[in-house]
mmCIF file of C-alpha atoms and ligand atoms in Angstrom:
data_model
loop_
_atom_site.group_PDB
_atom_site.id
_atom_site.type_symbol
_atom_site.label_atom_id
_atom_site.label_comp_id
_atom_site.label_asym_id
_atom_site.label_seq_id
_atom_site.Cartn_x
_atom_site.Cartn_y
_atom_site.Cartn_z
ATOM 1 C CA MET A 1 15.677 14.790 13.764
ATOM 2 C CA THR A 2 15.959 13.897 17.306
ATOM 3 C CA ALA A 3 13.262 13.622 20.062
ATOM 4 C CA ASP A 4 13.655 13.815 23.745
ATOM 5 C CA GLU A 5 12.678 10.027 24.736
ATOM 6 C CA SER A 6 10.786 11.310 27.757
ATOM 7 C CA HIS A 7 8.125 12.672 25.442
ATOM 8 C CA PHE A 8 7.089 9.387 24.077
ATOM 9 C CA GLN A 9 7.612 5.759 24.345
ATOM 10 C CA TYR A 10 8.346 3.220 21.656
ATOM 11 C CA HIS A 11 5.466 0.870 21.706
ATOM 12 C CA SER A 12 3.160 2.683 24.109
ATOM 13 C CA GLU A 13 0.728 -0.376 23.356
ATOM 14 C CA GLU A 14 2.202 -3.764 23.792
ATOM 15 C CA LEU A 15 2.610 -5.526 20.428
ATOM 16 C CA ASP A 16 1.333 -9.172 20.681
ATOM 17 C CA LEU A 17 3.715 -10.465 18.337
ATOM 18 C CA ALA A 18 3.082 -14.058 19.064
ATOM 19 C CA GLY A 19 -0.865 -13.993 18.576
ATOM 20 C CA ASP A 20 -3.385 -12.841 16.122
ATOM 21 C CA SER A 21 -4.255 -9.162 15.367
ATOM 22 C CA GLU A 22 -7.885 -8.043 15.999
ATOM 23 C CA THR A 23 -8.701 -8.414 12.300
ATOM 24 C CA GLY A 24 -6.931 -11.535 11.605
ATOM 25 C CA ASN A 25 -3.415 -13.304 11.265
ATOM 26 C CA TRP A 26 -0.053 -11.564 11.250
ATOM 27 C CA SER A 27 1.235 -11.934 7.767
ATOM 28 C CA ILE A 28 4.716 -10.799 8.643
ATOM 29 C CA ARG A 29 6.350 -10.210 12.101
ATOM 30 C CA CYS A 30 9.792 -8.652 12.555
ATOM 31 C CA ILE A 31 11.153 -9.306 16.042
ATOM 32 C CA ASP A 32 13.919 -6.988 17.511
ATOM 33 C CA VAL A 33 15.737 -6.807 14.226
ATOM 34 C CA HIS A 34 18.988 -5.139 14.181
ATOM 35 C CA LYS A 35 21.066 -4.342 11.048
ATOM 36 C CA ARG A 36 24.060 -2.276 10.893
ATOM 37 C CA LEU A 37 25.416 -0.839 7.484
ATOM 38 C CA GLY A 38 28.731 0.884 7.085
ATOM 39 C CA GLY A 39 29.063 0.756 10.796
ATOM 40 C CA VAL A 40 25.857 2.620 11.469
ATOM 41 C CA PRO A 41 22.806 0.946 12.986
ATOM 42 C CA VAL A 42 19.959 1.345 10.393
ATOM 43 C CA LEU A 43 17.411 -1.095 11.901
ATOM 44 C CA ASP A 44 17.805 -0.684 15.624
ATOM 45 C CA GLY A 45 15.498 -3.174 17.500
ATOM 46 C CA LEU A 46 12.616 -2.969 14.970
ATOM 47 C CA ASN A 47 9.469 -4.747 16.123
ATOM 48 C CA VAL A 48 6.482 -4.730 13.979
ATOM 49 C CA ALA A 49 3.613 -7.077 12.842
ATOM 50 C CA ILE A 50 1.868 -6.630 9.607
ATOM 51 C CA PRO A 51 -1.728 -7.851 9.369
ATOM 52 C CA ASP A 52 -2.939 -10.131 6.729
ATOM 53 C CA ASP A 53 -5.343 -8.939 3.846
ATOM 54 C CA THR A 54 -4.899 -5.270 4.996
ATOM 55 C CA ILE A 55 -3.140 -2.183 3.286
ATOM 56 C CA THR A 56 -0.361 -1.315 5.788
ATOM 57 C CA VAL A 57 1.537 1.861 5.413
ATOM 58 C CA VAL A 58 5.093 1.999 7.004
ATOM 59 C CA LEU A 59 5.544 5.848 7.325
ATOM 60 C CA GLY A 60 8.889 7.327 7.984
ATOM 61 C CA PRO A 61 11.238 10.289 6.811
ATOM 62 C CA SER A 62 13.946 9.657 4.130
ATOM 63 C CA GLY A 63 16.966 7.798 5.297
ATOM 64 C CA THR A 64 15.322 6.036 8.168
ATOM 65 C CA GLY A 65 15.585 2.545 7.008
ATOM 66 C CA LYS A 66 12.514 1.840 4.757
ATOM 67 C CA SER A 67 14.249 0.160 1.815
ATOM 68 C CA VAL A 68 16.544 -1.636 4.079
ATOM 69 C CA LEU A 69 13.473 -3.121 5.810
ATOM 70 C CA ILE A 70 12.054 -4.218 2.587
ATOM 71 C CA LYS A 71 15.325 -5.816 1.549
ATOM 72 C CA ASN A 72 15.389 -7.687 4.920
ATOM 73 C CA LEU A 73 11.612 -8.897 4.492
ATOM 74 C CA ILE A 74 12.443 -10.401 1.076
ATOM 75 C CA GLY A 75 15.777 -11.896 1.978
ATOM 76 C CA LEU A 76 18.024 -9.559 -0.078
ATOM 77 C CA MET A 77 19.563 -8.492 2.956
ATOM 78 C CA PHE A 78 19.694 -10.498 6.457
ATOM 79 C CA PRO A 79 19.487 -8.983 10.065
ATOM 80 C CA ASP A 80 22.461 -9.103 12.255
ATOM 81 C CA SER A 81 20.171 -10.192 14.889
ATOM 82 C CA GLY A 82 16.454 -10.663 15.372
ATOM 83 C CA ASP A 83 13.930 -12.653 13.277
ATOM 84 C CA ILE A 84 11.718 -11.947 10.392
ATOM 85 C CA ILE A 85 8.892 -14.139 9.981
ATOM 86 C CA VAL A 86 6.935 -14.257 6.820
ATOM 87 C CA GLN A 87 3.838 -16.563 6.495
ATOM 88 C CA GLY A 88 5.196 -18.423 9.320
ATOM 89 C CA GLU A 89 8.550 -18.862 7.956
ATOM 90 C CA SER A 90 11.869 -17.364 9.491
ATOM 91 C CA VAL A 91 13.393 -15.603 6.283
ATOM 92 C CA PRO A 92 17.023 -15.618 7.637
ATOM 93 C CA SER A 93 17.170 -19.247 8.092
ATOM 94 C CA LEU A 94 15.532 -20.351 4.909
ATOM 95 C CA THR A 95 17.542 -22.377 2.394
ATOM 96 C CA MET A 96 18.038 -20.639 -0.937
ATOM 97 C CA PRO A 97 15.409 -22.889 -2.786
ATOM 98 C CA LYS A 98 12.858 -21.987 -0.055
ATOM 99 C CA LEU A 99 13.751 -18.206 -0.084
ATOM 100 C CA LEU A 100 13.191 -18.310 -3.805
ATOM 101 C CA ALA A 101 9.976 -19.931 -3.442
ATOM 102 C CA LEU A 102 8.857 -17.527 -0.695
ATOM 103 C CA ARG A 103 9.865 -14.577 -3.073
ATOM 104 C CA ARG A 104 7.666 -15.950 -5.708
ATOM 105 C CA ARG A 105 4.674 -15.200 -3.277
ATOM 106 C CA ILE A 106 5.845 -11.676 -2.903
ATOM 107 C CA GLY A 107 5.329 -9.052 -5.632
ATOM 108 C CA VAL A 108 7.578 -5.961 -5.171
ATOM 109 C CA LEU A 109 7.125 -2.502 -6.932
ATOM 110 C CA PHE A 110 10.455 -0.732 -6.592
ATOM 111 C CA GLN A 111 10.966 2.859 -6.390
ATOM 112 C CA ASP A 112 11.361 3.708 -10.149
ATOM 113 C CA GLY A 113 9.509 0.638 -11.402
ATOM 114 C CA ALA A 114 12.636 -1.331 -12.028
ATOM 115 C CA LEU A 115 11.610 -2.083 -15.653
ATOM 116 C CA PHE A 116 13.865 -4.008 -18.027
ATOM 117 C CA GLY A 117 14.821 -1.019 -20.638
ATOM 118 C CA SER A 118 15.233 -3.336 -23.528
ATOM 119 C CA MET A 119 11.738 -5.108 -23.164
ATOM 120 C CA SER A 120 8.394 -3.838 -24.003
ATOM 121 C CA VAL A 121 5.780 -3.268 -21.407
ATOM 122 C CA TYR A 122 4.101 -6.635 -22.257
ATOM 123 C CA ASP A 123 7.430 -8.527 -21.970
ATOM 124 C CA ASN A 124 8.353 -6.898 -18.637
ATOM 125 C CA VAL A 125 5.019 -7.972 -17.105
ATOM 126 C CA ALA A 126 5.303 -11.457 -18.684
ATOM 127 C CA PHE A 127 8.793 -11.936 -17.368
ATOM 128 C CA PRO A 128 7.916 -13.390 -13.965
ATOM 129 C CA LEU A 129 5.513 -15.883 -15.645
ATOM 130 C CA ARG A 130 8.081 -17.111 -18.169
ATOM 131 C CA GLN A 131 10.735 -17.477 -15.477
ATOM 132 C CA HIS A 132 8.628 -19.231 -12.877
ATOM 133 C CA THR A 133 5.850 -20.957 -14.363
ATOM 134 C CA ASP A 134 5.291 -23.318 -17.423
ATOM 135 C CA PHE A 135 2.205 -21.562 -18.545
ATOM 136 C CA SER A 136 1.896 -21.589 -22.426
ATOM 137 C CA GLU A 137 2.185 -18.152 -24.275
ATOM 138 C CA GLY A 138 -1.598 -18.039 -24.601
ATOM 139 C CA GLU A 139 -2.086 -18.371 -20.636
ATOM 140 C CA ILE A 140 0.549 -15.910 -20.435
ATOM 141 C CA ALA A 141 -1.053 -13.378 -22.841
ATOM 142 C CA GLU A 142 -4.395 -13.827 -20.925
ATOM 143 C CA ARG A 143 -2.851 -13.121 -17.646
ATOM 144 C CA VAL A 144 -0.496 -10.131 -18.715
ATOM 145 C CA ASN A 145 -3.265 -8.587 -20.744
ATOM 146 C CA GLN A 146 -5.715 -8.769 -17.790
ATOM 147 C CA ARG A 147 -3.123 -7.059 -15.387
ATOM 148 C CA LEU A 148 -2.154 -4.335 -17.883
ATOM 149 C CA THR A 149 -5.807 -3.515 -18.411
ATOM 150 C CA ASP A 150 -6.351 -3.364 -14.503
ATOM 151 C CA VAL A 151 -3.656 -0.812 -14.440
ATOM 152 C CA GLY A 152 -4.851 1.193 -17.435
ATOM 153 C CA LEU A 153 -2.103 0.249 -19.780
ATOM 154 C CA ALA A 154 -3.845 -1.786 -22.269
ATOM 155 C CA ASP A 155 -2.862 0.662 -25.010
ATOM 156 C CA ALA A 156 0.898 0.690 -23.967
ATOM 157 C CA VAL A 157 1.638 -3.157 -24.293
ATOM 158 C CA ASP A 158 4.139 -2.837 -27.077
ATOM 159 C CA LEU A 159 5.878 0.345 -25.773
ATOM 160 C CA PRO A 160 9.509 0.326 -24.303
ATOM 161 C CA PRO A 161 9.696 1.661 -20.755
ATOM 162 C CA SER A 162 11.673 4.750 -22.147
ATOM 163 C CA GLN A 163 8.320 5.925 -23.782
ATOM 164 C CA LEU A 164 6.318 5.900 -20.647
ATOM 165 C CA SER A 165 5.744 8.729 -18.203
ATOM 166 C CA GLY A 166 6.707 8.222 -14.588
ATOM 167 C CA GLY A 167 3.296 7.321 -13.645
ATOM 168 C CA MET A 168 2.914 4.653 -16.387
ATOM 169 C CA ARG A 169 6.235 3.199 -15.399
ATOM 170 C CA LYS A 170 4.980 2.633 -11.771
ATOM 171 C CA ARG A 171 1.655 1.176 -13.084
ATOM 172 C CA ALA A 172 3.689 -1.226 -15.330
ATOM 173 C CA GLY A 173 5.725 -2.194 -12.302
ATOM 174 C CA PHE A 174 2.605 -2.619 -10.439
ATOM 175 C CA ALA A 175 1.085 -4.919 -13.128
ATOM 176 C CA ARG A 176 4.313 -7.004 -13.085
ATOM 177 C CA ALA A 177 4.315 -7.194 -9.169
ATOM 178 C CA LEU A 178 0.772 -8.659 -9.447
ATOM 179 C CA VAL A 179 1.246 -10.993 -12.254
ATOM 180 C CA MET A 180 2.239 -13.897 -10.101
ATOM 181 C CA GLU A 181 -0.890 -13.650 -7.968
ATOM 182 C CA PRO A 182 1.120 -12.795 -4.884
ATOM 183 C CA ASP A 183 0.103 -13.211 -1.276
ATOM 184 C CA ILE A 184 2.091 -10.080 -0.303
ATOM 185 C CA VAL A 185 2.655 -6.956 -2.333
ATOM 186 C CA ILE A 186 5.342 -4.226 -1.195
ATOM 187 C CA PHE A 187 5.540 -0.870 -2.593
ATOM 188 C CA ASP A 188 8.663 1.320 -2.002
ATOM 189 C CA GLU A 189 7.763 4.877 -2.035
ATOM 190 C CA PRO A 190 5.134 4.355 -4.855
ATOM 191 C CA ASP A 191 4.461 7.992 -4.764
ATOM 192 C CA SER A 192 7.918 9.273 -5.388
ATOM 193 C CA GLY A 193 8.401 11.619 -8.246
ATOM 194 C CA LEU A 194 4.723 11.886 -8.846
ATOM 195 C CA ASP A 195 2.666 15.140 -8.529
ATOM 196 C CA PRO A 196 0.007 15.051 -5.928
ATOM 197 C CA VAL A 197 -2.877 14.265 -8.355
ATOM 198 C CA ARG A 198 -1.009 11.449 -9.930
ATOM 199 C CA THR A 199 -0.123 10.118 -6.454
ATOM 200 C CA ALA A 200 -3.629 10.144 -5.464
ATOM 201 C CA LEU A 201 -4.666 8.280 -8.610
ATOM 202 C CA LEU A 202 -1.878 5.784 -7.947
ATOM 203 C CA CYS A 203 -3.244 5.238 -4.490
ATOM 204 C CA ASP A 204 -6.755 4.758 -5.756
ATOM 205 C CA LEU A 205 -5.510 2.217 -8.060
ATOM 206 C CA ILE A 206 -3.607 0.286 -5.108
ATOM 207 C CA GLN A 207 -6.896 0.255 -3.164
ATOM 208 C CA GLU A 208 -8.819 -1.018 -6.168
ATOM 209 C CA MET A 209 -6.291 -3.680 -6.836
ATOM 210 C CA HIS A 210 -6.394 -4.810 -3.270
ATOM 211 C CA GLY A 211 -10.143 -4.803 -3.293
ATOM 212 C CA ILE A 212 -10.171 -7.062 -6.377
ATOM 213 C CA TYR A 213 -7.156 -9.386 -5.523
ATOM 214 C CA GLY A 214 -6.733 -8.996 -1.643
ATOM 215 C CA GLY A 215 -3.646 -9.940 0.030
ATOM 216 C CA THR A 216 -1.175 -8.301 2.435
ATOM 217 C CA TYR A 217 -0.267 -4.829 1.090
ATOM 218 C CA ILE A 218 2.684 -3.050 2.426
ATOM 219 C CA VAL A 219 3.215 0.498 1.281
ATOM 220 C CA VAL A 220 6.462 2.216 2.386
ATOM 221 C CA THR A 221 6.418 6.001 2.155
ATOM 222 C CA HIS A 222 7.243 9.317 3.620
ATOM 223 C CA ASN A 223 4.120 10.900 2.234
ATOM 224 C CA ILE A 224 1.402 11.603 4.925
ATOM 225 C CA ALA A 225 -1.227 12.306 2.396
ATOM 226 C CA SER A 226 -0.778 8.614 0.942
ATOM 227 C CA ALA A 227 -0.851 7.160 4.366
ATOM 228 C CA ARG A 228 -4.091 8.939 5.138
ATOM 229 C CA GLN A 229 -5.703 8.008 1.801
ATOM 230 C CA ILE A 230 -4.954 4.305 1.753
ATOM 231 C CA GLY A 231 -3.598 3.220 5.159
ATOM 232 C CA GLU A 232 -5.873 0.703 7.091
ATOM 233 C CA TYR A 233 -2.981 -0.100 9.374
ATOM 234 C CA ILE A 234 -0.110 2.269 9.862
ATOM 235 C CA ALA A 235 3.491 1.785 11.370
ATOM 236 C CA LEU A 236 5.609 4.844 12.031
ATOM 237 C CA LEU A 237 9.273 4.037 11.441
ATOM 238 C CA TRP A 238 11.648 6.428 12.738
ATOM 239 C CA ARG A 239 15.530 5.934 13.510
ATOM 240 C CA GLY A 240 15.299 2.129 12.579
ATOM 241 C CA ARG A 241 12.591 1.451 15.061
ATOM 242 C CA ILE A 242 8.807 1.439 14.873
ATOM 243 C CA VAL A 243 7.588 3.996 17.253
ATOM 244 C CA GLU A 244 3.995 3.077 17.127
ATOM 245 C CA ALA A 245 1.712 1.018 15.018
ATOM 246 C CA GLY A 246 -2.088 0.535 14.959
ATOM 247 C CA ASP A 247 -5.311 0.895 13.020
ATOM 248 C CA ALA A 248 -5.353 4.043 11.013
ATOM 249 C CA ASP A 249 -8.270 5.678 12.830
ATOM 250 C CA ARG A 250 -6.534 5.023 16.080
ATOM 251 C CA MET A 251 -3.192 6.367 14.896
ATOM 252 C CA PHE A 252 -4.672 9.644 13.296
ATOM 253 C CA SER A 253 -6.607 10.388 16.666
ATOM 254 C CA SER A 254 -3.532 9.400 18.743
ATOM 255 C CA ASP A 255 -2.839 11.384 22.030
ATOM 256 C CA ASN A 256 0.931 10.572 21.843
ATOM 257 C CA PRO A 257 2.569 13.905 20.903
ATOM 258 C CA PHE A 258 5.298 12.146 18.752
ATOM 259 C CA VAL A 259 2.568 10.307 16.729
ATOM 260 C CA ARG A 260 0.467 13.678 16.612
ATOM 261 C CA GLN A 261 3.522 15.589 15.198
ATOM 262 C CA PHE A 262 4.455 12.835 12.889
ATOM 263 C CA LEU A 263 1.152 12.107 11.266
ATOM 264 C CA SER A 264 0.426 16.027 10.940
ATOM 265 C CA GLY A 265 3.857 16.803 9.456
ATOM 266 C CA SER A 266 3.976 19.512 12.130
ATOM 267 C CA ALA A 267 7.156 21.558 13.068
ATOM 268 C CA GLU A 268 5.538 21.733 16.552
ATOM 269 C CA GLY A 269 6.217 18.910 18.935
ATOM 270 C CA PRO A 270 8.978 16.716 20.395
ATOM 271 C CA LEU A 271 10.703 16.042 17.116
ATOM 272 C CA THR A 272 13.390 18.656 16.046
ATOM 273 C CA MET A 273 15.712 18.909 13.058
ATOM 274 C CA ASP A 274 19.148 18.060 14.794
HETATM 275 N N1 ADP B 1 24.051 -1.069 1.271
HETATM 276 C C1 ADP B 1 24.338 0.092 2.249
HETATM 277 N N2 ADP B 1 25.514 0.408 2.771
HETATM 278 C C2 ADP B 1 25.773 1.456 3.725
HETATM 279 N N3 ADP B 1 24.609 2.208 4.077
HETATM 280 C C3 ADP B 1 23.442 1.920 3.560
HETATM 281 C C4 ADP B 1 23.232 0.865 2.601
HETATM 282 N N4 ADP B 1 21.849 0.929 2.284
HETATM 283 C C5 ADP B 1 21.376 1.861 3.003
HETATM 284 N N5 ADP B 1 22.277 2.471 3.894
HETATM 285 C C6 ADP B 1 22.088 3.570 4.694
HETATM 286 O O1 ADP B 1 20.959 3.187 5.648
HETATM 287 C C7 ADP B 1 20.135 4.264 5.922
HETATM 288 C C8 ADP B 1 18.660 3.910 5.556
HETATM 289 O O2 ADP B 1 18.593 3.775 4.088
HETATM 290 P P1 ADP B 1 17.236 3.485 3.508
HETATM 291 O O3 ADP B 1 16.558 2.340 3.938
HETATM 292 O O4 ADP B 1 17.557 3.440 1.952
HETATM 293 O O5 ADP B 1 16.222 4.742 3.791
HETATM 294 P P2 ADP B 1 14.959 5.187 3.162
HETATM 295 O O6 ADP B 1 14.075 5.139 4.644
HETATM 296 O O7 ADP B 1 14.888 6.424 2.719
HETATM 297 O O8 ADP B 1 14.408 3.972 2.236
HETATM 298 C C9 ADP B 1 20.684 5.460 5.229
HETATM 299 O O9 ADP B 1 21.373 6.264 5.961
HETATM 300 C C10 ADP B 1 21.511 4.906 4.038
HETATM 301 O O10 ADP B 1 22.501 5.708 3.718
HETATM 302 MG MG1 MG B 2 13.967 4.167 0.312
#
């Protein structure tokens, strides 16, 4: 896709990256992040601030850098230039022990659930607690069973991932992402591979868990319906940059033709296919 840059502006409203958002503090700030992969600029001057205690949807088409952004947020990849501040700490400058400590405060639900195939659902969810805490098996059981009940998998604890449906795998991955009581939860295309009804149900579950446990949720997707259903704050990612970000009601009523086209999934507008 290309857009005639005269039709829209990147960040038509100034981002106050240094200060607080209207609703609270910024949990994450990306400041002029550049990342090239295979000689191609994937993140290309990305600026965004993600509010605390809010469900933010980062919406963008396939291949636009969503997964690369997530990897940079959790320090699996580092920017060529620019900075990523998570809870006040600059991720690219953290020492490895501090990076590992930061990652423990972040739960990630990868695209396919990323479950260990040789472990039961229970052991998958227990894994982070066994790795990172000195909880007794009794304490672990209490926490794991609670999370599996939360996501509707209380009856599937003993199953291997191979016997789960796609939706159950995602819910098991979600339970595992929540088990360390993270401050930040990141979802990479939680709706991929699910039919619209299961997508809506998973979005309900994401909202419900956010209502119970709170925290900064970042849902990365190309699915406009999911953004509409659960996004409280929406950032539009296109060609490695955030085109526009803001509260969902403002974004869905935007006058910016680029944002309008993007959020309506319309063929009419400044974006074209080449
Ligand atoms: N490790 C890598 N090496 C080279 N190119 C990569 C790598 N990871 C991603 N890319 C490229 O970066 C672009 C963005 O990828 P990605 O973030 O996975 O997109 P998406 O928005 O679909 O998640 C794609 O063109 C992809 O081919
Ligand atoms: Mg991706």
